[in-house]
Coordinates of C-alpha atoms and ligand atoms in Angstrom, one line a residue:
X289 CA 0.0 0.0 0.0
X290 CA 1.2 3.5 -0.8
X291 CA 1.2 5.9 2.2
X292 CA 0.6 9.7 1.8
X293 CA 0.2 12.5 4.5
X294 CA -0.3 16.1 5.0
X295 CA 2.3 17.8 7.4
X296 CA 1.2 20.9 9.2
X297 CA 0.6 22.6 12.6
X298 CA -2.3 22.8 13.1
X299 CA -3.4 20.1 10.7
X300 CA -6.6 18.8 12.2
X301 CA -8.7 21.1 10.0
X302 CA -7.3 19.7 6.8
X303 CA -9.7 18.3 4.2
X304 CA -6.8 16.9 2.2
X305 CA -7.2 13.3 3.6
X306 CA -10.8 13.1 2.7
X307 CA -10.2 14.5 -0.9
X308 CA -7.2 12.1 -1.7
X309 CA -8.6 9.0 0.0
X310 CA -11.9 9.6 -1.9
X311 CA -10.1 9.5 -5.2
X312 CA -7.9 6.5 -4.2
X313 CA -11.2 4.6 -3.2
X314 CA -13.1 5.5 -6.3
X315 CA -10.2 4.6 -8.6
X316 CA -9.4 1.4 -6.7
X317 CA -5.8 2.5 -5.8
X318 CA -4.2 0.8 -2.9
X319 CA -3.2 3.9 -1.0
X320 CA -3.9 5.7 2.3
X321 CA -3.6 9.5 3.2
X322 CA -3.2 10.6 6.8
X323 CA -2.5 13.8 8.8
X324 CA 0.8 14.4 10.5
X325 CA 1.0 17.1 13.1
X326 CA 4.6 18.4 13.0
X327 CA 5.8 21.2 15.3
X328 CA 9.4 21.1 14.2
X329 CA 9.7 21.7 10.4
X330 CA 13.4 20.6 10.5
X331 CA 12.3 17.1 11.2
X332 CA 10.1 16.9 8.1
X333 CA 12.5 15.0 5.9
X334 CA 13.3 12.4 8.6
X335 CA 9.7 11.9 9.4
X336 CA 8.8 11.6 5.7
X337 CA 11.3 8.8 5.2
X338 CA 10.7 7.1 8.7
X339 CA 7.0 6.7 7.7
X340 CA 7.9 5.2 4.4
X341 CA 5.8 7.7 2.5
X342 CA 5.3 7.8 -1.3
X343 CA 4.2 11.5 -1.2
X344 CA 3.0 14.2 1.0
X345 CA 1.4 17.7 1.1
X346 CA 2.7 20.4 3.4
X347 CA 0.7 23.1 5.0
X348 CA 1.1 26.0 7.4
X349 CA 3.9 26.7 8.7
X350 CA 6.3 24.2 7.0
X351 CA 6.2 25.1 3.3
X352 CA 9.5 26.9 3.4
X353 CA 11.1 24.2 5.6
X354 CA 9.8 21.6 3.0
X355 CA 11.6 23.6 0.2
X356 CA 14.9 23.2 2.2
X357 CA 14.3 19.5 2.8
X358 CA 14.1 18.4 -0.9
X359 CA 16.9 16.8 -3.0
X360 CA 15.3 18.5 -6.1
X361 CA 12.7 21.1 -6.7
X362 CA 10.7 21.2 -9.9
X363 CA 8.6 23.9 -11.7
X364 CA 7.4 27.2 -10.2
X365 CA 8.4 26.1 -6.6
X366 CA 12.0 26.9 -7.5
X367 CA 11.0 30.6 -8.0
X368 CA 8.6 30.6 -5.0
X369 CA 11.0 29.1 -2.4
X370 CA 8.0 27.1 -0.8
X371 CA 6.8 23.5 -1.4
X372 CA 3.5 22.1 -0.8
X373 CA 3.8 18.7 -2.5
X374 CA 6.6 16.1 -1.9
X375 CA 7.2 13.0 -4.1
X376 CA 9.4 10.1 -3.1
X377 CA 11.3 9.3 -6.4
X378 CA 13.4 6.3 -5.7
X379 CA 14.5 7.7 -2.4
X380 CA 14.9 11.2 -3.5
X381 CA 12.6 13.8 -2.1
X382 CA 11.2 16.0 -5.0
X383 CA 9.4 19.2 -4.2
X384 CA 6.6 21.0 -6.1
X385 CA 4.2 23.9 -5.5
X386 CA 0.6 23.2 -6.7
X387 CA -0.9 26.2 -4.7
X388 CA 0.2 28.7 -7.4
X389 CA -1.5 27.1 -10.4
X390 CA -4.4 26.0 -8.2
X391 CA -5.0 29.7 -7.3
X392 CA -4.9 30.9 -10.8
X393 CA -7.6 28.4 -11.9
X394 CA -9.9 29.8 -9.1
X395 CA -9.7 33.5 -10.1
X396 CA -10.7 33.1 -13.7
X397 CA -14.4 33.7 -12.8
X398 CA -13.5 37.2 -11.6
X399 CA -12.6 38.4 -15.1
X400 CA -9.6 40.6 -16.0
X401 CA -7.7 41.8 -13.1
X402 CA -4.8 44.4 -13.2
X403 CA -3.5 44.2 -9.6
X404 CA -4.0 42.5 -6.4
X405 CA -3.2 43.2 -2.7
X406 CA -1.9 40.1 -0.9
X407 CA -2.3 40.1 2.9
X408 CA 0.4 38.1 4.4
X409 CA 4.0 37.2 3.5
X410 CA 4.3 33.4 4.1
X411 CA 4.7 30.5 1.7
X412 CA 1.2 31.1 0.2
X413 CA 1.9 34.7 -0.4
X414 CA 5.1 33.9 -2.2
X415 CA 3.3 31.3 -4.4
X416 CA 0.5 33.7 -5.2
X417 CA 2.8 36.7 -5.9
X418 CA 4.9 34.6 -8.2
X419 CA 2.1 33.2 -10.2
X420 CA 0.1 36.4 -10.3
X421 CA 3.0 38.3 -11.8
X422 CA 3.4 35.5 -14.4
X423 CA -0.2 36.2 -15.4
X424 CA 0.5 40.0 -15.6
X425 CA -1.7 40.8 -12.4
X426 CA 0.7 43.1 -10.4
X427 CA 0.8 41.9 -6.7
X428 CA 1.5 44.2 -3.8
X429 CA 2.3 42.6 -0.4
X430 CA 1.1 43.8 3.0
X431 CA 2.3 42.0 6.1
X432 CA 1.9 42.4 9.9
X433 CA 5.6 42.5 10.4
X434 CA 8.6 43.3 8.2
X435 CA 10.7 40.1 8.9
X436 CA 9.4 38.1 5.9
X437 CA 9.3 41.1 3.4
X438 CA 12.9 40.8 2.3
X439 CA 12.2 38.0 -0.1
X440 CA 9.6 40.1 -1.8
X441 CA 11.6 43.4 -2.0
X442 CA 14.6 41.5 -3.2
X443 CA 12.5 40.0 -6.0
X444 CA 11.1 43.4 -7.1
X445 CA 7.7 43.3 -5.5
X446 CA 6.1 46.3 -3.7
X447 CA 6.1 45.0 -0.1
X448 CA 4.9 46.8 3.0
X449 CA 4.5 46.2 6.7
X450 CA 1.6 47.7 8.5
X451 CA 3.8 50.7 9.5
X452 CA 5.0 51.6 6.0
X453 CA 1.8 51.0 4.0
X454 CA -0.3 53.6 2.3
X455 CA -3.7 52.4 1.0
X456 CA -4.6 52.4 -2.6
X457 CA -7.1 50.8 -4.9
X458 CA -6.7 47.1 -5.8
X459 CA -8.9 44.9 -8.1
X460 CA -8.5 41.9 -5.8
X461 CA -7.8 41.5 -2.1
X462 CA -6.4 38.2 -0.9
X463 CA -6.1 36.9 2.7
X464 CA -3.2 34.6 2.9
X465 CA -2.5 35.1 6.5
X466 CA -3.6 32.5 9.0
X467 CA -5.7 35.0 10.9
X468 CA -9.1 33.5 11.2
X469 CA -7.9 29.9 10.8
X470 CA -8.0 28.9 14.4
X471 CA -8.9 32.2 15.9
X472 CA -11.3 35.1 15.3
X473 CA -8.8 37.7 14.2
X474 CA -8.8 40.0 11.2
X475 CA -5.6 40.0 9.0
X476 CA -5.3 43.8 9.6
X477 CA -7.1 46.6 11.4
X478 CA -10.8 46.8 10.8
X479 CA -10.8 50.5 9.6
X480 CA -8.0 49.9 7.1
X481 CA -9.7 46.7 5.8
X482 CA -13.0 48.6 5.4
X483 CA -11.2 51.3 3.5
X484 CA -9.5 48.9 1.2
X485 CA -12.6 46.8 0.5
X486 CA -14.5 50.0 -0.4
X487 CA -12.0 50.5 -3.4
X488 CA -11.7 46.8 -4.3
X489 CA -13.6 44.8 -7.0
X490 CA -13.5 41.3 -5.4
X491 CA -11.8 39.3 -2.7
X492 CA -10.6 35.8 -1.7
X493 CA -9.7 34.2 1.7
X494 CA -7.6 31.2 1.1
X495 CA -8.9 29.7 4.3
X496 CA -11.8 27.2 3.7
X497 CA -14.5 25.6 5.6
X498 CA -15.6 28.5 7.7
X499 CA -16.6 32.2 7.5
X500 CA -13.5 34.0 8.7
X501 CA -13.8 37.5 10.1
X502 CA -12.1 38.7 6.9
X503 CA -14.8 37.0 4.7
X504 CA -17.5 38.5 7.0
X505 CA -16.2 42.0 6.3
X506 CA -16.0 41.2 2.5
X507 CA -19.7 40.2 2.6
X508 CA -20.7 43.4 4.4
X509 CA -18.9 45.3 1.6
X510 CA -21.1 43.3 -0.9
X511 CA -18.1 42.3 -3.0
X512 CA -17.9 39.1 -5.2
X513 CA -15.8 36.7 -3.1
X514 CA -14.5 33.1 -2.8
X515 CA -13.3 31.2 0.2
X516 CA -10.3 28.7 -0.2
X517 CA -12.4 25.8 -1.3
X518 CA -11.8 26.1 -5.1
X519 CA -8.2 26.7 -4.5
X520 CA -8.1 23.7 -2.2
X521 CA -9.7 21.5 -4.9
X522 CA -7.4 22.7 -7.7
X523 CA -4.2 22.4 -5.7
X524 CA -5.3 18.9 -4.6
X525 CA -6.1 17.8 -8.2
X526 CA -2.6 18.9 -9.3
X527 CA -1.1 17.1 -6.2
X528 CA -3.0 13.9 -6.9
X529 CA -1.8 14.0 -10.4
X530 CA 1.8 14.1 -9.1
X531 CA 1.2 11.4 -6.6
X532 CA 0.1 9.1 -9.5
X533 CA 3.4 10.2 -11.3
X534 CA 1.2 11.9 -14.0
X535 CA -0.5 8.6 -15.2
X536 CA -4.0 10.0 -14.4
X537 CA -5.1 13.2 -16.1
X538 CA -6.3 16.1 -14.0
X539 CA -9.6 16.1 -15.9
X540 CA -10.2 12.5 -14.6
X541 CA -9.2 13.4 -11.0
X542 CA -11.2 16.7 -10.7
X543 CA -14.8 15.5 -10.9
X544 CA -14.0 12.6 -8.4
X545 CA -12.3 14.9 -6.0
X546 CA -15.0 17.4 -6.3
X547 CA -17.5 14.8 -5.1
X548 CA -15.5 14.4 -1.9
X549 CA -16.6 18.0 -1.0
X550 CA -20.1 16.7 -0.5
X551 CA -19.0 14.7 2.6
Ligands
NAP185 N1 -7.2 26.9 0.1 C1 -6.0 26.3 0.0 O1 -5.9 25.4 -0.8 C2 -4.8 26.9 0.7 C3 -3.5 26.7 0.3 C4 -2.4 27.2 0.9 C5 -2.6 27.8 2.1 N2 -3.9 28.0 2.7 C6 -4.0 28.7 3.9 O2 -3.2 29.9 3.8 C7 -2.9 30.3 5.1 C8 -1.4 30.7 5.2 O3 -0.6 29.6 4.8 P1 1.0 29.8 4.8 O4 1.6 28.4 4.6 O5 1.4 30.9 3.8 O6 1.4 30.3 6.2 P2 2.8 31.0 6.8 O7 3.9 30.7 5.9 O8 2.9 30.5 8.3 O9 2.4 32.6 6.8 C9 1.4 33.0 7.6 C10 1.3 34.6 7.4 O10 0.2 35.0 8.1 C11 0.5 36.1 8.9 N3 -0.2 36.1 10.2 C12 -0.4 35.1 11.1 N4 -1.3 35.4 12.0 C13 -1.6 36.8 11.8 C14 -2.5 37.6 12.4 N5 -3.1 37.3 13.5 N6 -2.7 38.8 11.8 C15 -2.0 39.2 10.7 N7 -1.2 38.4 10.0 C16 -1.0 37.1 10.5 C17 2.0 36.0 9.2 O11 2.6 37.3 9.5 P3 4.0 37.4 10.3 O12 5.1 37.3 9.2 O13 3.9 38.9 10.8 O14 4.2 36.4 11.3 C18 2.5 35.4 7.8 O15 2.7 36.4 6.9 C19 -3.3 29.2 6.1 O16 -4.4 29.5 6.7 C20 -3.5 28.0 5.2 O17 -4.4 27.1 5.7 C21 -4.9 27.6 2.0

């Protein structure tokens, strides 16, 4: 039996086991996908091999640690510096990032966008900034603190901390912070968020499965919005395609995985 897991902290909220196990079951694949709570990201590689895993996903806060744990990085993950999908290729750990392309698939329904404000500066923010720029949607980064902004400044992005930010108009506002994930916090001050939403066209919270305080404010502002469910599905479809070493098309995986959302 092939074994897969998702590494994270927290990880109990993750729907990935349900999504991947549903696909394995429906397609008669002898595989099992579990959750692994990991507090120390530096242990990720050792735990991966000790568990005899064929592959894994990585969630908050270990995507940058996962990048450093790999023998080889492929695709857009090289540019992002964060990995959310790991494959065991003959004892070598190969890292990919499926969040980026998964996100682009989800914003198609918003129509043409010129720019986007990304709240947060972690692994997900890096993924979205990289892929948005590739699709000529100019990203601007706004983070609570300045520590993680160097990566963005060094790569030519406009990147601000709460102290240095001056509000502007953005087509899309994206919450990539973990504020609202296991607390009831907004990702920035309420007055500033209200001001930004009043000048925005649409919004996304990448958190899924709950109405975060951010999404609550977006609804009050009556903007078109999405939570993270579509992105979750699309990144999961791409990850499952990699778990199966590309032998099953994403068009085959997608409708099956989508059914798992009904449970
Ligand atoms: N839907 C999907 O498929 C999908 C895919 C990927 C990620 N996600 C979600 O995206 C979120 C972020 O993941 P990640 O891997 O990028 O996390 P991460 O690397 O740990 O980064 C977290 C970011 O959130 C900020 N932050 C944390 N608490 C905050 C608060 N109370 N107020 C303001 N900012 C706060 C941090 O700011 P500091 O730098 O100041 O600490 C940091 O910029 C998680 O909720 C994850 O579940 C969803």
